[in-house]
């Protein structure tokens, strides 16, 4: 038996709580052993949204502690209240679809709680519903410094293990049925992203990719490195980064015994990786040099089934590949597909880890 | 009745001649009114490759002039010999799959001939089989200055019309069933491509895109502009090009009465454009800021059916979206799908032009 998996409810003004409620309705077997790290009243409201006018909402089961989670029956939503209630009994609920500092603070609080629970090995993994960057920024100094989940998790993982931030490098990995992509950098301008393509950063990305997927797949992954320039520089004609940075980094990675090849022309490597997944050929993952190089093919192929995995953390964290979708929050229109895919992936990785 | 369409045979050491022969076999109705601007002996060899061991090759019909092309019967390959034969009778044929200066020179010669025939309105359009950049570079001073088809065509269109190169701006447009993309720049390093994102270049791209698709679709196209930075800069947080360059260029384009919107986050605009093509919604074409931003989603979606259209020229030129594929040349393994798609597109545009 594995430890429970924590589902953080995300921003209460967004679609997070309702996609969790939808997942509990849609797939009770998958949800067994999971619990919501969140706010009881918020999850009750989400259960009502999910039920609509003609069904009873799924009941919310209030947990007294993580240890109760495995014993929750199916067809209810087990919730562990994190800190005090998001809204006092005499306060109005958080309005849907509006940036709200309290909702931002509460969402951040749940993420920090879950990360610590992962590191104390009280929970086996965490799956995070979306938070809102603006709400986080408005939530006060404890959270406003973070651009999103990844940065919060990196900070608290470093703090917990006594490491510095630079000793706890993390990378965003995206996965769907056709493609896995790891990004050298994320939220930088393209100009800054170019500067971030260094031998050190690429090598670090390859290291994180190798060890994360080793854990995930249970075997060494075959890593393809995308070039930075058109045609991977065409032998230096359209840029020299492939020759001066990528080739040495790949060579160093191969010297470690990792299965790394490239740099490949960016415009065909994703297509080849995609075919590869179907044909069990030779690319398990593509390392992309900047945000859009990886995100563009990933999202163009599949919007609903993308999963985000934070590689490099000392615990398993996955999330759906979408945001809070304020425009449809509270309307029962959001799809829970990506959230369920994220949970599937977390369960898979946890199981592979245990069987090792 | 429309003028004939010229098919340039491409590099004789590559797959160009055989994909033309395959197209004649596969779709005689489509090929009616087309002819090969090339080398008779090369096309005879290609016809033999296409036929294989158990069929007779399609006969090559040697034309004395363009005017004969419409009267060629189906199920033969009409060829107009461009200049003298590629190989003298006592010389060995061009070896497959090896860079050959003579093949490069001949391929370039056919392209220049067809461009001039287009401008003299002797032919209605040209569809170009792939040439090899290295063979072109080895072909002597007349061709070695050009990186590929686009540059040759731009140069000779400018020369023919008495314009300067900067007065004859062209852009690469790619099209398949799901997506149309126009690129602000092509064969530059990513660093140089960033510098090429100027108000002038973006505005010029929008102008070419608008007028080319107006001709192609027979109505004003709805143009979506991709941002340069992740999340289209997230309000200036990840780069200011969207604010300082793209927004003013888009505003200027709208002031011209063109249907232009954006800048959109690069990681979702291609996905939306793709859905749009199916749903007849609101994106006909995406303007991409650099080579791989447009090529990555395009090629990841579909390798075999991509078509390249050179927008901005005073005539219609399309080509398949692949290279000479030296590794399979002469083996009858190459697919003619993209070449046929390119010809379909050329025919469509020519017909729409005529009906105006």
XYZ file of C-alpha atoms in Angstrom, chain A residues 38-334:
297
model
C -7.583 22.556 0.815
C -10.602 24.242 2.314
C -13.717 22.318 3.291
C -16.220 25.049 2.337
C -14.531 25.650 -1.003
C -14.696 21.951 -1.861
C -18.359 21.772 -0.787
C -19.100 24.627 -3.178
C -17.137 22.871 -5.936
C -19.095 19.644 -5.344
C -22.334 21.623 -5.831
C -21.023 23.136 -9.062
C -20.081 19.695 -10.320
C -23.471 18.176 -9.457
C -25.517 20.838 -11.214
C -29.246 21.232 -10.601
C -30.404 17.647 -10.992
C -28.012 15.581 -8.917
C -26.918 15.494 -5.282
C -23.395 16.793 -4.825
C -20.730 14.316 -3.767
C -20.388 14.561 0.015
C -17.243 16.117 1.461
C -15.593 13.961 4.108
C -13.632 16.083 6.579
C -10.395 14.342 7.528
C -8.695 14.830 10.889
C -5.320 13.837 9.492
C -3.512 12.338 6.496
C -3.613 8.892 8.073
C -7.395 8.755 7.594
C -7.224 9.294 3.833
C -6.724 5.644 2.770
C -9.908 4.670 4.622
C -12.209 7.177 2.921
C -14.968 5.337 1.012
C -15.420 5.896 -2.730
C -17.870 8.501 -4.055
C -17.005 11.166 -1.513
C -14.416 13.924 -1.493
C -12.014 13.598 1.460
C -10.664 17.022 2.456
C -7.987 17.916 4.954
C -8.503 21.529 6.025
C -5.183 23.343 5.728
C -5.043 26.015 8.473
C -8.144 28.007 9.266
C -11.104 28.305 6.902
C -10.593 30.407 3.758
C -13.684 32.492 4.627
C -15.176 33.033 8.092
C -18.802 31.798 8.466
C -20.170 35.358 8.249
C -18.070 36.282 5.210
C -19.231 35.927 1.596
C -17.553 33.166 -0.428
C -14.669 33.987 -2.769
C -16.189 35.345 -6.018
C -15.464 33.282 -9.137
C -13.106 34.590 -11.739
C -11.626 37.571 -9.904
C -8.076 37.923 -8.569
C -8.402 37.570 -4.801
C -5.480 37.973 -2.371
C -7.075 35.651 0.208
C -7.572 32.934 -2.385
C -3.982 33.427 -3.509
C -2.678 33.119 0.049
C -4.748 30.006 0.732
C -3.665 28.341 -2.517
C -0.020 29.017 -1.690
C -0.482 27.715 1.849
C -1.815 24.374 0.564
C 1.122 23.973 -1.837
C 3.677 24.609 0.908
C 1.857 22.217 3.237
C 1.794 19.473 0.609
C 5.472 19.943 -0.286
C 6.415 19.565 3.377
C 4.165 16.534 3.734
C 5.925 15.002 0.714
C 9.343 15.656 2.206
C 8.303 14.232 5.597
C 7.075 11.221 3.588
C 3.565 11.538 4.999
C 2.208 11.658 1.455
C 3.552 9.824 -1.593
C 3.193 12.640 -4.130
C 1.335 15.869 -4.824
C -0.889 16.858 -7.728
C -1.576 20.576 -7.914
C -4.688 22.263 -9.284
C -3.925 25.611 -10.934
C -3.055 28.738 -8.994
C -3.209 32.299 -10.296
C -0.017 34.279 -10.651
C -1.697 37.622 -9.988
C -3.492 36.290 -6.887
C -0.197 34.934 -5.625
C 1.486 38.286 -6.236
C -1.314 39.993 -4.251
C -1.095 37.479 -1.399
C 1.607 39.227 0.578
C 5.379 38.821 0.971
C 5.309 35.109 1.772
C 4.047 34.281 -1.730
C 4.459 37.349 -3.938
C 8.112 36.484 -4.597
C 7.117 33.341 -6.528
C 6.125 33.223 -10.195
C 4.239 29.968 -9.689
C 4.192 26.438 -8.301
C 7.644 25.516 -9.540
C 9.333 28.373 -7.730
C 7.430 27.751 -4.460
C 8.327 24.072 -4.542
C 11.964 24.665 -5.391
C 12.262 27.209 -2.547
C 10.683 24.982 0.085
C 12.486 21.840 -1.072
C 15.783 23.694 -0.754
C 14.797 25.088 2.650
C 13.686 21.690 3.963
C 16.838 19.906 2.833
C 19.172 22.714 3.885
C 20.314 23.338 0.298
C 20.662 26.623 -1.569
C 18.379 27.372 -4.506
C 21.203 26.731 -6.951
C 21.789 23.346 -5.330
C 18.133 22.475 -6.031
C 17.799 23.055 -9.785
C 14.455 22.014 -11.206
C 13.129 21.810 -14.758
C 9.657 21.766 -16.234
C 8.832 18.528 -18.014
C 5.687 18.188 -20.121
C 4.244 14.874 -21.138
C 1.336 13.583 -23.150
C 0.713 10.377 -25.063
C 2.888 11.482 -27.941
C 5.692 13.620 -26.581
C 7.829 14.358 -23.519
C 9.684 17.663 -23.393
C 12.056 19.182 -20.818
C 12.853 22.904 -20.962
C 16.268 24.476 -20.295
C 14.534 27.696 -19.220
C 10.962 28.762 -18.655
C 9.784 32.280 -17.899
C 12.460 34.406 -19.536
C 12.229 36.705 -22.529
C 13.573 35.004 -25.669
C 16.597 37.305 -25.453
C 17.338 36.179 -21.874
C 16.578 32.572 -22.775
C 19.364 32.728 -25.381
C 21.801 33.773 -22.661
C 20.608 30.895 -20.478
C 21.753 28.354 -23.067
C 25.125 27.620 -21.434
C 27.075 24.375 -21.090
C 26.298 24.388 -17.349
C 22.543 24.867 -17.791
C 22.242 22.352 -20.604
C 24.306 19.785 -18.679
C 22.167 20.382 -15.578
C 19.023 19.908 -17.669
C 20.388 16.653 -19.060
C 21.251 15.452 -15.558
C 17.769 16.227 -14.221
C 16.141 14.691 -17.299
C 18.207 11.519 -17.052
C 17.571 10.896 -13.356
C 13.887 11.906 -13.384
C 13.022 9.640 -16.272
C 15.194 6.848 -14.910
C 12.849 6.950 -11.914
C 9.753 7.342 -14.030
C 10.451 4.778 -16.750
C 12.450 2.404 -14.596
C 15.252 2.410 -17.205
C 17.679 4.975 -18.624
C 15.823 7.349 -20.960
C 16.937 8.061 -24.514
C 17.321 11.829 -24.655
C 17.299 13.880 -27.876
C 18.630 17.429 -27.656
C 17.054 20.077 -29.917
C 19.347 22.648 -31.485
C 18.921 26.332 -30.758
C 19.121 27.664 -34.307
C 17.313 26.815 -37.572
C 18.610 23.492 -38.998
C 20.638 23.186 -35.738
C 22.891 25.941 -37.086
C 23.633 24.223 -40.446
C 27.264 23.605 -39.488
C 27.785 27.061 -37.991
C 26.168 28.965 -40.850
C 23.112 30.053 -38.786
C 24.673 30.343 -35.319
C 27.481 28.632 -33.431
C 25.736 27.556 -30.190
C 25.349 24.006 -31.457
C 29.107 23.745 -31.991
C 30.310 25.684 -28.970
C 27.706 24.802 -26.327
C 25.443 21.903 -27.245
C 28.007 19.498 -28.713
C 30.343 19.758 -25.665
C 27.407 19.412 -23.234
C 26.150 16.327 -25.067
C 29.648 14.860 -25.087
C 29.983 15.431 -21.336
C 26.592 13.808 -20.751
C 27.563 10.770 -22.822
C 30.782 10.502 -20.836
C 28.519 10.048 -17.780
C 26.978 7.049 -19.514
C 23.672 8.771 -20.242
C 21.901 8.093 -23.531
C 21.982 11.535 -25.114
C 22.124 12.513 -28.781
C 21.850 15.628 -30.907
C 21.752 18.533 -31.411
C 18.958 17.927 -33.930
C 17.197 20.448 -36.204
C 14.380 21.832 -34.028
C 11.793 21.712 -36.795
C 11.890 17.930 -37.141
C 13.048 16.558 -33.773
C 9.602 16.859 -32.164
C 7.951 15.143 -35.103
C 10.509 12.328 -34.875
C 10.017 12.047 -31.118
C 6.286 11.883 -31.680
C 6.626 9.046 -34.189
C 9.112 7.440 -31.849
C 6.604 7.156 -29.009
C 4.313 5.218 -31.269
C 6.965 3.034 -32.794
C 8.996 2.341 -29.624
C 11.973 3.761 -31.385
C 14.723 5.864 -30.023
C 13.502 9.088 -28.406
C 11.905 9.088 -24.954
C 12.224 12.815 -24.361
C 13.327 15.973 -26.149
C 15.349 18.618 -24.308
C 14.186 22.000 -25.652
C 16.349 25.097 -25.442
C 13.621 27.601 -24.490
C 9.985 27.809 -23.400
C 8.244 28.077 -26.747
C 10.500 25.636 -28.567
C 9.058 22.939 -26.325
C 5.626 24.379 -25.561
C 4.632 25.162 -29.140
C 4.794 21.577 -30.460
C 3.456 20.206 -27.196
C 0.348 22.382 -27.096
C -0.202 22.306 -30.844
C -0.478 18.531 -30.679
C -2.705 18.208 -27.626
C -4.264 20.752 -25.342
C -6.419 18.664 -23.053
C -4.164 15.786 -22.134
C -0.914 17.562 -21.296
C 0.692 16.949 -17.920
C 3.365 18.990 -16.213
C 5.985 17.217 -14.098
C 8.513 19.138 -12.027
C 11.789 17.321 -12.535
C 14.609 17.695 -10.011
C 12.554 17.945 -6.809
C 13.132 15.384 -4.058
C 9.475 14.296 -4.393
C 6.876 13.659 -7.105
C 4.772 16.606 -8.242
C 2.550 16.689 -11.288
C -0.063 19.154 -12.484
C -2.448 19.726 -15.350
C -1.072 21.791 -18.192
C -3.553 24.673 -17.937
C -4.331 27.665 -15.751
C -7.171 28.842 -13.514
C -9.438 29.665 -16.499
C -11.229 32.444 -14.582
C -13.573 33.012 -17.533
C -15.316 29.673 -16.992
C -14.776 29.160 -13.234
C -17.883 28.046 -11.323
C -19.725 27.181 -14.539
C -19.028 23.447 -14.586
C -17.545 23.825 -18.075
C -13.919 23.016 -17.290
